[in-house]
CSV table of N, CA, C and O in Angstrom, one decimal:
chain,number,residue,atom,x,y,z
F,1,ALA,N,-19.1,-34.1,-39.6
F,1,ALA,CA,-20.9,-34.3,-38.9
F,1,ALA,C,-21.1,-32.8,-38.2
F,1,ALA,O,-21.9,-32.6,-38.0
F,2,ASN,N,-19.3,-32.3,-37.8
F,2,ASN,CA,-19.6,-30.9,-37.0
F,2,ASN,C,-20.3,-29.8,-38.4
F,2,ASN,O,-21.1,-28.9,-37.5
F,3,ALA,N,-20.0,-29.8,-39.3
F,3,ALA,CA,-20.4,-28.9,-40.2
F,3,ALA,C,-21.6,-29.2,-40.5
F,3,ALA,O,-22.7,-27.9,-40.4
F,4,LEU,N,-22.3,-30.2,-40.6
F,4,LEU,CA,-23.6,-30.6,-40.4
F,4,LEU,C,-24.5,-30.1,-39.7
F,4,LEU,O,-25.5,-29.7,-39.4
F,5,TYR,N,-24.1,-30.2,-38.3
F,5,TYR,CA,-24.8,-30.0,-36.9
F,5,TYR,C,-24.8,-28.8,-36.9
F,5,TYR,O,-25.7,-27.7,-36.4
F,6,CYS,N,-23.7,-27.9,-37.4
F,6,CYS,CA,-23.9,-26.3,-37.1
F,6,CYS,C,-24.6,-25.6,-38.2
F,6,CYS,O,-25.5,-25.0,-37.8
F,7,ARG,N,-25.1,-26.4,-39.3
F,7,ARG,CA,-25.8,-26.1,-40.2
F,7,ARG,C,-27.6,-26.3,-40.0
F,7,ARG,O,-28.5,-26.1,-40.5
F,8,GLY,N,-27.3,-27.4,-38.8
F,8,GLY,CA,-28.7,-27.6,-38.3
F,8,GLY,C,-29.2,-28.9,-39.0
F,8,GLY,O,-30.4,-29.1,-38.8
F,9,ASP,N,-28.4,-29.5,-39.6
F,9,ASP,CA,-29.2,-30.9,-40.5
F,9,ASP,C,-28.5,-31.9,-39.7
F,9,ASP,O,-27.9,-33.0,-39.9
F,10,LEU,N,-29.4,-32.2,-38.6
F,10,LEU,CA,-29.0,-32.8,-37.3
F,10,LEU,C,-29.5,-34.4,-37.4
F,10,LEU,O,-28.7,-35.3,-37.4
F,11,SER,N,-30.1,-34.8,-39.0
F,11,SER,CA,-30.2,-36.1,-39.3
F,11,SER,C,-29.2,-36.5,-39.9
F,11,SER,O,-28.6,-37.7,-39.8
F,12,GLU,N,-28.6,-35.9,-41.0
F,12,GLU,CA,-27.4,-36.1,-41.6
F,12,GLU,C,-26.1,-36.1,-40.6
F,12,GLU,O,-25.1,-37.0,-40.9
F,13,ALA,N,-26.0,-35.1,-40.0
F,13,ALA,CA,-24.9,-35.2,-38.8
F,13,ALA,C,-25.0,-36.6,-37.8
F,13,ALA,O,-24.0,-37.1,-37.8
F,14,LEU,N,-26.1,-37.0,-37.3
F,14,LEU,CA,-26.5,-38.3,-36.7
F,14,LEU,C,-25.8,-39.5,-37.6
F,14,LEU,O,-25.0,-40.0,-36.7
F,15,ALA,N,-25.9,-39.6,-38.5
F,15,ALA,CA,-25.5,-40.8,-39.5
F,15,ALA,C,-24.3,-40.5,-39.7
F,15,ALA,O,-23.8,-41.8,-39.3
F,16,LEU,N,-23.8,-39.6,-40.1
F,16,LEU,CA,-22.6,-39.5,-40.0
F,16,LEU,C,-21.5,-39.7,-38.7
F,16,LEU,O,-20.5,-40.5,-38.5
F,17,GLN,N,-22.0,-39.2,-37.6
F,17,GLN,CA,-21.3,-39.2,-36.4
F,17,GLN,C,-21.5,-40.8,-36.2
F,17,GLN,O,-20.5,-41.4,-35.0
F,18,LYS,N,-22.5,-41.6,-36.2
F,18,LYS,CA,-22.7,-42.8,-35.9
F,18,LYS,C,-21.7,-43.7,-36.8
F,18,LYS,O,-20.9,-44.6,-35.9
F,19,ARG,N,-21.4,-43.3,-38.4
F,19,ARG,CA,-20.2,-43.9,-38.8
F,19,ARG,C,-19.0,-43.8,-38.0
F,19,ARG,O,-18.2,-44.7,-37.8
F,20,ALA,N,-18.9,-42.6,-37.7
F,20,ALA,CA,-17.5,-42.2,-37.1
F,20,ALA,C,-17.3,-42.9,-35.6
F,20,ALA,O,-16.1,-43.5,-35.6
F,21,LEU,N,-18.3,-43.1,-35.1
F,21,LEU,CA,-18.1,-43.9,-33.6
F,21,LEU,C,-17.7,-45.1,-34.2
F,21,LEU,O,-16.9,-45.7,-33.2
F,22,GLU,N,-18.5,-45.8,-34.8
F,22,GLU,CA,-18.4,-47.2,-35.1
F,22,GLU,C,-17.0,-47.6,-35.6
F,22,GLU,O,-16.2,-48.3,-35.2
F,23,ALA,N,-16.5,-46.6,-36.2
F,23,ALA,CA,-14.8,-46.9,-37.1
F,23,ALA,C,-13.9,-46.7,-35.9
F,23,ALA,O,-13.2,-47.3,-35.7
F,24,ARG,N,-14.2,-45.6,-35.0
F,24,ARG,CA,-13.0,-45.6,-34.0
F,24,ARG,C,-13.4,-46.6,-33.1
F,24,ARG,O,-12.1,-47.0,-32.5
F,25,GLU,N,-14.5,-46.9,-32.5
F,25,GLU,CA,-15.0,-48.0,-31.6
F,25,GLU,C,-13.8,-49.2,-32.3
F,25,GLU,O,-13.2,-50.2,-31.5
F,26,ARG,N,-14.2,-49.6,-33.7
F,26,ARG,CA,-13.3,-50.7,-34.4
F,26,ARG,C,-12.0,-50.7,-33.9
F,26,ARG,O,-11.3,-51.9,-34.1
F,27,HIS,N,-11.6,-49.3,-34.3
F,27,HIS,CA,-10.1,-49.3,-35.0
F,27,HIS,C,-8.9,-49.2,-33.5
F,27,HIS,O,-8.1,-49.2,-33.5
F,28,LEU,N,-9.9,-48.3,-32.7
F,28,LEU,CA,-9.3,-48.1,-31.5
F,28,LEU,C,-9.5,-48.4,-30.3
F,28,LEU,O,-9.0,-48.4,-29.4
F,29,GLY,N,-10.9,-48.9,-29.9
F,29,GLY,CA,-11.7,-49.5,-28.8
F,29,GLY,C,-12.6,-48.9,-28.3
F,29,GLY,O,-12.3,-47.7,-28.2
F,30,PRO,N,-13.3,-49.2,-27.4
F,30,PRO,CA,-14.2,-48.4,-26.9
F,30,PRO,C,-13.8,-47.4,-25.9
F,30,PRO,O,-14.5,-46.6,-25.7
F,31,GLN,N,-13.1,-47.6,-25.3
F,31,GLN,CA,-12.5,-46.7,-24.2
F,31,GLN,C,-11.2,-45.9,-24.6
F,31,GLN,O,-10.9,-45.2,-23.8
F,32,HIS,N,-10.8,-45.7,-25.9
F,32,HIS,CA,-9.8,-44.7,-26.3
F,32,HIS,C,-10.6,-43.2,-26.3
F,32,HIS,O,-11.6,-43.2,-26.3
F,33,PRO,N,-10.0,-42.4,-26.2
F,33,PRO,CA,-10.5,-41.2,-25.6
F,33,PRO,C,-11.2,-40.6,-27.1
F,33,PRO,O,-12.2,-40.0,-26.8
F,34,SER,N,-10.6,-40.8,-28.3
F,34,SER,CA,-11.4,-40.4,-29.4
F,34,SER,C,-12.8,-41.1,-29.6
F,34,SER,O,-14.0,-40.6,-30.1
F,35,THR,N,-12.8,-42.2,-29.0
F,35,THR,CA,-14.2,-43.0,-29.3
F,35,THR,C,-15.1,-42.6,-28.1
F,35,THR,O,-16.1,-42.4,-28.8
F,36,ARG,N,-14.5,-42.2,-26.9
F,36,ARG,CA,-15.5,-41.7,-26.2
F,36,ARG,C,-16.0,-40.4,-26.3
F,36,ARG,O,-17.3,-39.8,-26.4
F,37,LYS,N,-15.3,-39.5,-27.0
F,37,LYS,CA,-15.5,-38.0,-27.6
F,37,LYS,C,-16.8,-38.3,-28.7
F,37,LYS,O,-17.2,-37.6,-28.7
F,38,SER,N,-16.1,-39.3,-29.3
F,38,SER,CA,-17.0,-39.5,-30.9
F,38,SER,C,-18.8,-39.9,-30.1
F,38,SER,O,-19.7,-39.7,-30.7
F,39,LEU,N,-18.5,-40.6,-29.0
F,39,LEU,CA,-20.1,-40.9,-28.4
F,39,LEU,C,-20.6,-39.8,-28.0
F,39,LEU,O,-22.3,-39.5,-28.0
F,40,LYS,N,-19.7,-39.0,-27.3
F,40,LYS,CA,-20.2,-37.6,-26.6
F,40,LYS,C,-21.2,-36.8,-27.4
F,40,LYS,O,-22.2,-36.2,-27.2
F,41,ARG,N,-20.3,-36.6,-28.6
F,41,ARG,CA,-21.1,-36.2,-29.9
F,41,ARG,C,-22.2,-36.3,-30.2
F,41,ARG,O,-23.1,-35.6,-30.7
F,42,LEU,N,-21.9,-38.1,-30.4
F,42,LEU,CA,-23.6,-38.6,-30.7
F,42,LEU,C,-24.6,-38.1,-29.8
F,42,LEU,O,-25.6,-38.1,-30.5
F,43,VAL,N,-24.5,-38.3,-29.1
F,43,VAL,CA,-25.4,-38.3,-27.6
F,43,VAL,C,-25.9,-36.8,-27.7
F,43,VAL,O,-26.9,-36.6,-27.7
F,44,SER,N,-25.0,-35.6,-28.1
F,44,SER,CA,-25.1,-34.4,-28.0
F,44,SER,C,-26.3,-33.9,-29.3
F,44,SER,O,-27.3,-33.5,-28.9
F,45,ILE,N,-25.9,-34.7,-30.3
F,45,ILE,CA,-26.8,-34.7,-31.5
F,45,ILE,C,-27.9,-35.1,-31.3
F,45,ILE,O,-29.1,-34.7,-31.6
F,46,LEU,N,-28.1,-36.2,-30.6
F,46,LEU,CA,-29.5,-37.4,-30.3
F,46,LEU,C,-30.3,-36.5,-29.7
F,46,LEU,O,-31.2,-36.2,-30.0
F,47,VAL,N,-29.6,-35.9,-28.5
F,47,VAL,CA,-30.4,-35.0,-27.4
F,47,VAL,C,-31.1,-33.6,-28.2
F,47,VAL,O,-32.2,-33.4,-28.0
F,48,ASP,N,-30.4,-32.9,-28.9
F,48,ASP,CA,-30.7,-32.1,-29.6
F,48,ASP,C,-32.0,-32.4,-30.6
F,48,ASP,O,-33.1,-31.5,-30.8
F,49,MET,N,-31.8,-33.6,-31.2
F,49,MET,CA,-33.0,-33.9,-32.2
F,49,MET,C,-34.3,-34.0,-31.4
F,49,MET,O,-35.2,-33.7,-31.7
F,50,ILE,N,-34.1,-34.7,-29.9
F,50,ILE,CA,-35.2,-35.1,-29.2
F,50,ILE,C,-35.9,-33.9,-28.7
F,50,ILE,O,-37.2,-33.7,-28.8
F,51,ASN,N,-35.0,-32.6,-28.3
F,51,ASN,CA,-35.5,-31.8,-27.8
F,51,ASN,C,-36.5,-30.7,-28.9
F,51,ASN,O,-37.0,-30.0,-28.6
F,52,ASN,N,-35.8,-31.1,-30.4
F,52,ASN,CA,-36.4,-30.3,-31.1
F,52,ASN,C,-37.6,-31.1,-32.0
F,52,ASN,O,-38.0,-30.7,-32.8
F,53,GLY,N,-37.9,-32.6,-31.3
F,53,GLY,CA,-39.1,-33.2,-31.5
F,53,GLY,C,-39.1,-34.0,-33.0
F,53,GLY,O,-39.6,-34.3,-33.7
F,54,ALA,N,-37.3,-34.1,-33.3
F,54,ALA,CA,-37.4,-34.8,-34.3
F,54,ALA,C,-37.3,-36.0,-34.1
F,54,ALA,O,-37.1,-36.8,-33.1
F,55,GLU,N,-37.7,-37.1,-35.3
F,55,GLU,CA,-37.8,-38.5,-35.2
F,55,GLU,C,-36.2,-38.9,-35.1
F,55,GLU,O,-35.5,-38.7,-36.0
F,56,VAL,N,-35.9,-39.7,-34.2
F,56,VAL,CA,-35.0,-40.6,-33.5
F,56,VAL,C,-34.8,-42.0,-34.0
F,56,VAL,O,-35.6,-42.7,-33.9
F,57,PRO,N,-33.9,-42.6,-34.8
F,57,PRO,CA,-33.8,-43.9,-35.1
F,57,PRO,C,-33.6,-44.6,-33.6
F,57,PRO,O,-32.6,-44.0,-33.0
F,58,GLY,N,-34.7,-45.3,-33.3
F,58,GLY,CA,-34.6,-46.5,-32.3
F,58,GLY,C,-33.2,-47.1,-32.0
F,58,GLY,O,-32.5,-47.4,-31.0
F,59,GLU,N,-32.7,-47.6,-33.3
F,59,GLU,CA,-31.5,-48.3,-33.2
F,59,GLU,C,-30.2,-47.4,-32.6
F,59,GLU,O,-29.3,-47.8,-31.9
F,60,VAL,N,-30.1,-46.0,-32.7
F,60,VAL,CA,-29.2,-45.2,-32.5
F,60,VAL,C,-29.4,-44.9,-30.8
F,60,VAL,O,-28.2,-44.9,-30.3
F,61,VAL,N,-30.4,-44.8,-30.3
F,61,VAL,CA,-30.6,-44.8,-28.8
F,61,VAL,C,-30.0,-45.9,-28.1
F,61,VAL,O,-29.7,-46.0,-27.4
F,62,GLU,N,-30.5,-47.0,-29.0
F,62,GLU,CA,-30.2,-48.2,-28.4
F,62,GLU,C,-28.4,-48.2,-28.2
F,62,GLU,O,-28.1,-48.8,-27.2
F,63,LEU,N,-28.0,-48.0,-29.4
F,63,LEU,CA,-26.5,-47.9,-29.3
F,63,LEU,C,-25.9,-47.4,-28.6
F,63,LEU,O,-25.1,-47.6,-27.6
F,64,CYS,N,-26.4,-45.9,-28.1
F,64,CYS,CA,-26.0,-45.1,-27.3
F,64,CYS,C,-26.1,-45.7,-25.5
F,64,CYS,O,-25.0,-45.4,-25.0
F,65,ARG,N,-27.3,-46.4,-25.5
F,65,ARG,CA,-27.6,-47.1,-24.5
F,65,ARG,C,-26.4,-48.1,-24.0
F,65,ARG,O,-25.8,-48.2,-22.7
F,66,GLU,N,-26.5,-48.7,-25.5
F,66,GLU,CA,-25.3,-49.8,-24.9
F,66,GLU,C,-23.8,-49.6,-24.9
F,66,GLU,O,-23.0,-49.9,-23.8
F,67,LEU,N,-23.3,-48.4,-25.4
F,67,LEU,CA,-21.9,-48.2,-25.0
F,67,LEU,C,-21.8,-47.5,-23.8
F,67,LEU,O,-20.7,-47.4,-23.3
F,68,LEU,N,-23.0,-46.4,-23.4
F,68,LEU,CA,-23.1,-46.1,-22.2
F,68,LEU,C,-22.8,-47.2,-21.2
F,68,LEU,O,-22.2,-47.0,-20.1
F,69,ALA,N,-23.6,-48.2,-21.3
F,69,ALA,CA,-23.7,-49.2,-19.9
F,69,ALA,C,-22.1,-49.9,-19.9
F,69,ALA,O,-21.1,-49.9,-19.5
F,70,THR,N,-21.4,-49.9,-21.1
F,70,THR,CA,-20.2,-50.6,-21.2
F,70,THR,C,-19.0,-49.5,-20.5
F,70,THR,O,-18.5,-49.8,-19.8
F,71,ARG,N,-19.4,-48.4,-20.8
F,71,ARG,CA,-18.6,-47.3,-20.5
F,71,ARG,C,-18.5,-47.3,-19.1
F,71,ARG,O,-17.6,-47.0,-18.1
F,72,ALA,N,-20.0,-47.3,-18.5
F,72,ALA,CA,-20.2,-47.2,-17.0
F,72,ALA,C,-19.3,-48.1,-16.3
F,72,ALA,O,-18.7,-48.1,-15.1
F,73,GLN,N,-19.1,-49.3,-16.9
F,73,GLN,CA,-18.9,-50.6,-16.3
F,73,GLN,C,-17.4,-50.1,-16.3
F,73,GLN,O,-16.7,-50.9,-15.5
F,74,THR,N,-16.5,-49.9,-17.3
F,74,THR,CA,-15.1,-49.8,-17.2
F,74,THR,C,-14.6,-48.4,-16.8
F,74,THR,O,-13.9,-48.8,-15.8
F,75,LEU,N,-15.3,-47.2,-16.8
F,75,LEU,CA,-14.7,-46.3,-16.0
F,75,LEU,C,-15.2,-45.7,-14.9
F,75,LEU,O,-15.0,-44.9,-14.0
F,76,GLY,N,-16.7,-46.8,-14.5
F,76,GLY,CA,-17.2,-46.5,-13.3
F,76,GLY,C,-18.3,-45.3,-13.5
F,76,GLY,O,-18.2,-44.5,-14.4
F,77,PRO,N,-19.5,-46.0,-12.5
F,77,PRO,CA,-20.8,-45.2,-12.7
F,77,PRO,C,-20.5,-43.4,-12.4
F,77,PRO,O,-21.6,-42.6,-12.7
F,78,GLN,N,-19.2,-42.9,-12.0
F,78,GLN,CA,-19.1,-41.8,-11.5
F,78,GLN,C,-18.5,-40.8,-12.8
F,78,GLN,O,-18.1,-39.5,-12.2
F,79,ASP,N,-18.2,-41.7,-13.5
F,79,ASP,CA,-17.3,-40.6,-14.6
F,79,ASP,C,-18.0,-39.4,-15.2
F,79,ASP,O,-19.2,-39.8,-15.6
F,80,PRO,N,-17.4,-38.4,-15.2
F,80,PRO,CA,-18.6,-37.2,-15.4
F,80,PRO,C,-19.3,-37.0,-17.0
F,80,PRO,O,-20.4,-36.5,-17.1
F,81,ASP,N,-18.4,-37.6,-17.9
F,81,ASP,CA,-18.9,-38.1,-19.2
F,81,ASP,C,-20.2,-39.0,-19.3
F,81,ASP,O,-20.9,-38.5,-19.8
F,82,THR,N,-19.8,-39.6,-18.8
F,82,THR,CA,-20.7,-41.0,-18.5
F,82,THR,C,-22.3,-40.3,-18.0
F,82,THR,O,-23.1,-40.5,-18.2
F,83,MET,N,-22.1,-39.8,-16.8
F,83,MET,CA,-23.0,-39.2,-16.2
F,83,MET,C,-23.8,-38.3,-16.8
F,83,MET,O,-25.2,-38.1,-16.7
F,84,GLU,N,-22.8,-37.5,-17.4
F,84,GLU,CA,-23.8,-36.1,-18.4
F,84,GLU,C,-24.5,-36.9,-19.3
F,84,GLU,O,-25.6,-36.5,-19.9
F,85,ALA,N,-23.9,-38.0,-20.3
F,85,ALA,CA,-24.8,-38.7,-21.5
F,85,ALA,C,-25.8,-39.1,-20.7
F,85,ALA,O,-26.8,-39.4,-21.2
F,86,LYS,N,-25.9,-39.9,-19.6
F,86,LYS,CA,-27.0,-40.6,-19.4
F,86,LYS,C,-27.8,-39.6,-18.6
F,86,LYS,O,-29.3,-40.5,-19.1
F,87,ALA,N,-27.8,-38.8,-18.1
F,87,ALA,CA,-28.8,-37.8,-17.9
F,87,ALA,C,-29.3,-37.3,-18.9
F,87,ALA,O,-30.5,-37.2,-19.0
F,88,ALA,N,-28.5,-37.0,-20.1
F,88,ALA,CA,-29.4,-36.6,-21.2
F,88,ALA,C,-30.4,-37.2,-21.8
F,88,ALA,O,-31.4,-37.1,-22.7
F,89,LEU,N,-30.1,-38.6,-21.6
F,89,LEU,CA,-30.7,-39.6,-22.1
F,89,LEU,C,-31.7,-39.9,-21.4
F,89,LEU,O,-32.9,-40.9,-21.9
F,90,GLY,N,-31.8,-39.6,-20.1
F,90,GLY,CA,-32.9,-40.0,-19.4
F,90,GLY,C,-32.6,-41.6,-18.9
F,90,GLY,O,-33.4,-42.3,-18.3
F,91,ILE,N,-31.6,-41.9,-18.7
F,91,ILE,CA,-31.2,-43.2,-18.1
F,91,ILE,C,-30.6,-43.2,-16.6
F,91,ILE,O,-30.3,-42.3,-16.4
């Protein structure tokens, strides 16, 4: 996903990062550091797409919102990464 992101292929990077996040969540759990890092990458790609005026699948935005809500409940609303991601998504 990083190579695609660096090349500017945000749609493909988003799809690959979404699959990586889902796999990490399934195998490691939603609060594992690697899972949280994948969520942060997904949100970064999503924000770049929005800032560039790209079409963003609604399901990805909803997935990010759901994961961020779960994360805020578990880690608390003041978790720095959670706050950053929420601000980026306008939540």
